Amino acid sequence: MPSGDNWQSDVLRDLRGGGASQQAAPPTGAWPQQASQQASQQASQQAPQQALSQTPQTPRTPQPPGVPAPPAPAQGAPPAPQAPRAQPPAAAVPGRPQAAPRARAPRTAPDSRPVVDGKLAAAGRAPRRGEPFLTRALRAVRRTVSSSAAREVAETTATAEVLQQPVTTGRQIAVTSIRGGSGKTTVAALLGTTFAHYRQDPVLVVEADPALGSLPLRLGAESLRWTTGDLADLIEPQMTLLDVTGYLVKLPGNAWLLPASQGQVGTMLSTKAYERVMISTRRYFGVTVVDCETMPAEVARTALSAAQARVLTVPATLEGVASTLAVLEWMSGLPRDITTSTVVVICETAPRSGVDLAKATERLEATGARVRVLPYDRHLAAGGTIRPELLAHGTREAATRLAAEVFRLSHRRR
């Protein structure tokens, strides 16, 4: 009988006396907790022996003749580590974040193309001076015998002071017209050349007329590579001025050119591309002159709306003045009247104009716009590259005054 004081030692003694090969049943009247403790102790003693006896045998891989087989693992040794199972690709596992998309390949640089074909360039004649020799001689004599030289120097100095005013943000000046052949590209080239001559900060001339525009030829560019549409895809906010000018065409002085096309028919320029280029380049250039499409093209309307000053060219013909008058009246009726910041330039494309310039100027100024006249110049009328030293004296004065007035108007809109 087990004693009530030390019943656990009695149960253990009975179990030891039962032998290793015979399992002793719990004594009659034993508590359920005693039976569970006995079973757990017995299982803990037999577990290591069963694990050793039931270790799975690793199958041997058949070896070719002459190659010794690897030694079998020792009895009771842990199984050899297995190679990790190949995981499916990340895209096929649900819930796992996808890998970042691969960066786009850099855009292929376009090939440089000449502005004018070499064989065609040989057909051009030597440039002419803007005025005859007799006219230049008479003006030199008048300056010698009269006091007009001092007055001319004073006016030139005052104009230069206006053109050299510093700017906090780049000024954008849009040049457009109602129809082709009105002198739009010529006026844009004259403005860009004048600003580059007087200002110390960089000047940019943008061609926003991709329909076979002649601005690169007028400015003396020899070859073209990157266009306005290309720069819209490449320009980034962190770029420096040196990075940006690497995509532009260097002009004489401190001027740069951004062409709209490479002389290819069908090249288009979207409004978004134009806006991206103009917003991004404003902080690099003090003045930007834009040669826009003829109205009412979408890019031209966008350029006129975003610019600080505008130039509207018109040929010195009756139909040209009448069309421009209708456009000015339409502009004055817009929610934001832009006629007060617009300068109309009447371009004389022939020695004798077809309208009375004084009466035409008075009628156009009645709309609120300013009107200036660009006199006939043989050098400009012949086409080709504009060379400032060959321009007539009156043409240089008119271009300088026009640039000063447009630049002054651009400061009124901050």
C-alpha positions in Angstrom: 0.0 0.0 0.0 1.4 3.4 -0.7 1.6 5.6 2.2 -0.5 8.8 2.2 2.5 10.9 3.2 4.9 9.9 0.3 2.7 8.5 -2.4 4.7 9.8 -5.3 7.9 7.9 -4.2 5.8 4.7 -3.9 4.5 5.1 -7.4 8.0 5.6 -8.8 9.3 2.5 -6.9 6.5 0.4 -8.3 7.4 1.6 -11.8 11.1 0.8 -11.5 10.3 -2.7 -10.2 8.1 -3.5 -13.2 11.1 -3.9 -15.7 12.1 -2.1 -18.8 10.2 -4.4 -21.2 6.9 -4.4 -19.2 4.7 -1.2 -18.7 3.2 -1.0 -15.3 -0.4 0.1 -15.1 -1.3 2.8 -12.6 -2.3 1.4 -9.2 -5.9 1.0 -8.4 -7.3 4.1 -6.8 -4.5 6.4 -8.2 -5.5 10.0 -9.1 -5.8 11.0 -12.8 -2.9 13.5 -12.4 -0.6 10.7 -11.2 -1.4 8.6 -14.3 -0.7 11.6 -16.7 2.6 12.3 -15.0 3.7 8.7 -15.3 2.8 8.7 -19.0 4.8 11.9 -19.7 7.9 10.7 -17.8 7.8 7.4 -19.7 7.4 9.1 -23.1 10.3 11.4 -22.3 12.6 8.5 -21.6 11.6 6.6 -24.8 11.6 9.5 -27.2 15.4 9.7 -27.8 15.6 5.9 -28.5 12.7 6.0 -31.0 14.2 9.0 -32.8 17.5 7.1 -33.3 15.7 4.0 -34.4 13.4 5.9 -36.9 16.0 8.1 -38.6 15.2 8.1 -42.3 17.8 6.7 -44.6 19.0 9.1 -47.3 18.7 7.5 -50.8 22.0 7.3 -52.6 22.2 8.7 -56.1 23.7 6.2 -58.6 27.2 7.2 -59.4 29.0 6.5 -62.7 31.6 3.8 -62.8 34.9 4.8 -61.3 33.5 7.6 -59.1 33.4 6.8 -55.4 30.0 7.2 -53.7 29.8 9.8 -51.0 29.9 8.5 -47.4 26.6 7.7 -45.8 25.6 10.0 -42.9 26.3 8.6 -39.4 23.5 7.1 -37.5 21.7 9.7 -35.5 23.3 12.7 -37.4 21.0 15.5 -38.4 19.9 15.5 -42.1 22.0 17.4 -44.6 20.6 20.9 -45.4 18.7 21.0 -48.7 19.1 23.7 -51.4 16.5 26.4 -51.0 13.5 26.0 -53.3 13.4 28.5 -56.2 10.9 31.3 -55.6 8.6 32.5 -58.3 9.3 36.0 -59.7 8.3 39.0 -57.7 5.6 39.9 -60.2 3.8 36.5 -59.7 3.7 36.6 -55.9 0.5 38.3 -54.7 0.9 41.0 -52.1 4.6 41.6 -52.8 5.5 45.1 -54.0 6.4 45.4 -57.7 9.8 46.4 -58.7 10.3 50.0 -60.0 10.0 50.4 -63.7 13.2 50.6 -65.7 14.2 54.1 -66.6 13.7 55.1 -70.2 16.6 54.9 -72.5 18.2 58.3 -73.3 16.8 60.0 -76.4 18.8 59.6 -79.5 20.5 62.9 -80.5 19.3 64.1 -83.9 21.7 64.7 -86.6 22.8 68.3 -87.5 21.4 69.6 -90.7 22.5 72.7 -92.6 20.2 75.6 -92.7 20.6 76.0 -96.5 21.8 73.3 -98.9 25.4 73.8 -100.0 24.6 73.8 -103.7 21.7 76.2 -103.1 23.8 78.5 -100.9 26.2 79.0 -103.8 23.3 80.6 -105.8 22.9 83.5 -103.4 24.4 86.8 -104.4 26.6 89.0 -102.2 24.6 91.1 -99.7 23.7 94.6 -100.6 23.9 97.7 -98.4 20.6 99.0 -97.1 21.0 102.5 -98.7 23.0 103.8 -101.7 26.4 105.4 -101.3 25.1 108.9 -102.1 22.7 108.8 -99.2 25.4 107.7 -96.8 27.7 110.5 -98.1 25.1 113.2 -97.7 24.3 112.1 -94.1 28.0 112.2 -93.2 28.2 115.8 -94.5 25.2 116.9 -92.6 26.5 115.4 -89.3 29.8 117.3 -89.9 28.4 120.8 -90.6 25.4 120.7 -88.2 24.8 120.0 -84.5 22.8 116.9 -85.1 25.6 114.6 -84.1 25.4 115.7 -80.4 21.6 115.2 -80.4 22.0 111.8 -82.0 24.5 110.7 -79.4 22.2 111.9 -76.6 19.3 110.0 -78.0 21.4 106.8 -78.5 22.6 107.0 -74.9 19.0 107.4 -73.6 17.9 104.4 -75.6 20.8 102.3 -74.4 20.0 103.1 -70.8 16.5 101.7 -71.3 17.7 98.6 -73.1 20.3 97.9 -70.3 17.9 98.0 -67.4 18.2 94.9 -65.1 15.4 92.5 -64.8 14.3 90.2 -61.9 12.5 87.7 -64.2 13.0 87.1 -67.9 11.0 89.3 -70.2 9.2 87.5 -73.1 8.3 89.4 -76.2 6.1 87.7 -78.8 6.2 88.7 -82.5 3.3 87.7 -84.7 1.2 88.8 -87.7 -2.1 88.3 -89.5 -0.6 86.8 -92.6 2.7 85.7 -94.1 5.1 88.0 -95.8 4.5 90.9 -93.4 8.1 91.0 -92.1 7.4 89.1 -88.9 10.6 87.0 -88.9 12.6 90.0 -90.0 11.4 92.1 -87.0 12.0 89.2 -84.6 15.6 88.9 -85.9 16.2 92.6 -85.6 14.9 92.7 -82.0 17.0 89.7 -81.0 20.1 91.2 -82.5 19.5 94.6 -80.9 18.9 93.1 -77.4 22.1 91.0 -77.7 24.1 94.1 -78.7 23.0 96.2 -75.7 22.5 93.7 -72.9 25.0 91.8 -70.8 22.8 88.9 -69.8 22.0 86.1 -72.3 19.3 86.7 -74.9 17.2 83.9 -76.4 15.4 83.9 -79.8 12.8 81.2 -80.0 11.2 80.1 -83.3 7.6 79.0 -82.6 6.7 78.8 -86.3 7.7 75.3 -87.4 6.2 75.7 -90.9 9.5 76.1 -92.7 10.4 79.3 -90.9 13.3 81.4 -92.0 14.5 82.7 -88.6 17.7 80.6 -88.5 18.7 81.9 -91.9 18.0 85.5 -91.0 20.1 85.2 -87.9 23.1 83.6 -89.7 22.8 80.0 -88.2 24.8 77.5 -90.3 23.3 74.2 -88.9 20.4 73.0 -86.8 20.1 70.1 -84.4 17.8 70.3 -81.4 14.3 71.9 -81.8 11.8 73.4 -79.5 9.9 70.1 -79.3 13.1 68.2 -78.4 14.0 70.7 -75.6 10.6 70.3 -74.1 11.3 66.6 -73.5 14.8 67.1 -72.2 14.8 70.2 -70.0 14.8 69.7 -66.3 14.6 72.2 -63.4 18.1 71.3 -62.0 19.8 72.2 -65.3 22.3 75.0 -65.4 22.7 77.7 -68.1 25.6 75.7 -69.5 23.4 72.6 -69.8 20.6 74.4 -71.6 22.9 76.2 -74.0 24.3 72.9 -75.1 21.0 72.3 -76.9 20.9 75.8 -78.5 22.5 77.4 -81.6 25.1 80.0 -80.7 24.7 83.4 -82.4 27.0 86.3 -82.6 27.3 88.2 -79.4 25.4 87.0 -76.3 22.4 85.5 -78.2 21.2 82.0 -78.6 18.7 80.5 -81.0 16.1 77.7 -80.5 14.7 76.6 -83.8 11.3 75.1 -84.3 12.2 72.5 -86.9 15.1 71.3 -89.1 13.4 72.5 -92.3 11.1 69.5 -92.6 7.6 69.8 -93.8 4.9 68.7 -91.4 6.8 69.4 -88.1 4.3 70.4 -85.4 4.7 72.3 -82.1 2.2 71.6 -79.4 1.0 74.2 -76.9 2.2 72.1 -73.9 5.7 71.8 -75.4 5.9 75.6 -76.0 4.7 76.4 -72.5 7.2 74.0 -70.9 10.1 75.5 -72.8 9.2 79.1 -72.1 8.5 78.5 -68.4 11.8 76.6 -67.9 14.1 79.0 -69.8 12.7 82.2 -68.3 15.2 82.1 -65.4 18.2 81.7 -67.7 17.7 84.6 -70.2 17.0 88.2 -69.5 15.0 88.7 -72.7 13.4 86.1 -74.9 12.1 87.1 -78.4 9.5 84.6 -79.8 8.8 84.4 -83.5 5.3 83.0 -83.4 3.0 81.5 -86.0 0.5 83.7 -87.8 -2.7 84.3 -86.0 -5.1 82.8 -85.1 -2.9 79.7 -84.5 -3.1 78.1 -81.1 0.5 78.5 -80.2 0.4 82.2 -81.3 -2.6 82.9 -79.0 -0.8 81.2 -76.2 2.4 83.2 -76.8 0.5 86.5 -77.0 -1.3 85.7 -73.7 1.8 84.7 -71.8 4.2 87.4 -73.1 4.9 90.7 -71.3 4.9 92.7 -74.6 3.7 92.0 -78.1 4.7 93.1 -81.6 2.2 92.8 -84.4 3.7 93.2 -87.9 1.7 94.4 -90.9 2.7 95.0 -94.5 2.4 98.5 -95.8 -0.7 97.7 -97.9 -4.3 98.6 -97.7 -5.5 95.1 -97.1 -2.8 94.5 -94.5 -3.8 97.6 -92.5 -7.5 96.8 -92.7 -6.9 93.2 -91.4 -4.7 94.4 -88.5 -7.3 97.0 -87.6 -10.0 94.3 -87.2 -7.7 92.2 -85.1 -6.9 95.2 -82.8 -10.5 95.9 -82.3 -11.1 92.2 -81.4 -8.2 92.3 -78.9 -9.5 95.4 -77.2 -12.8 93.6 -76.5 -11.1 90.7 -74.7 -11.5 90.4 -70.9 -7.9 91.5 -70.5 -7.1 94.2 -73.0 -3.7 93.6 -74.4 -3.6 96.3 -77.0 -2.0 98.7 -74.6 1.1 96.4 -74.4 1.1 95.8 -78.2 3.3 97.7 -80.8 2.2 97.5 -84.4 5.0 97.7 -86.9 4.2 98.7 -90.4 6.9 97.2 -92.6 7.7 98.8 -96.0 8.6 95.9 -98.3 8.9 98.2 -101.4 10.5 101.6 -102.0 7.0 103.2 -102.3 4.3 101.9 -99.9 0.7 101.4 -101.1 -0.9 103.4 -98.3 -0.5 106.8 -96.6 1.6 105.9 -93.6 0.6 108.9 -91.5 -3.1 108.2 -91.9 -2.7 104.5 -91.4 -0.7 105.2 -88.2 -3.4 107.5 -86.9 -6.2 105.0 -87.5 -4.4 102.1 -85.8 -3.4 104.2 -82.8 -7.1 104.9 -82.2 -7.4 101.3 -80.8 -4.9 102.0 -78.0 -1.9 100.3 -79.6 1.4 102.0 -80.5 2.4 102.1 -84.1 6.0 102.3 -85.6 7.2 102.2 -89.1 10.1 100.0 -90.3 11.3 101.8 -93.5 12.3 100.1 -96.7 15.8 98.6 -96.6 17.5 97.1 -99.6 19.5 94.8 -97.4 16.4 93.4 -95.7 14.4 93.1 -98.9 17.1 91.0 -100.5 16.6 88.3 -97.8 19.3 86.1 -96.4 21.4 86.7 -93.2 20.9 90.1 -91.6 24.2 91.9 -91.2 23.8 94.9 -88.9 26.7 96.8 -90.5 25.0 96.7 -93.9 21.6 98.1 -92.6 20.5 101.6 -93.5 20.9 104.2 -90.9 17.2 104.7 -90.6 16.6 101.0 -90.2 19.1 100.7 -87.3 17.5 103.6 -85.6 14.0 102.3 -86.1 15.0 98.8 -84.8 16.7 100.3 -81.7 13.7 102.5 -80.8 11.3 99.6 -81.3 13.4 97.4 -79.0 13.5 100.1 -76.3 9.8 100.7 -76.5 8.8 97.0 -76.4 11.2 96.4 -73.5 9.7 99.4 -71.6 6.2 98.0 -72.1 7.3 94.6 -70.8 8.1 96.1 -67.4 4.5 97.2 -66.9 3.3 93.7 -66.4 5.1 92.0 -63.5 
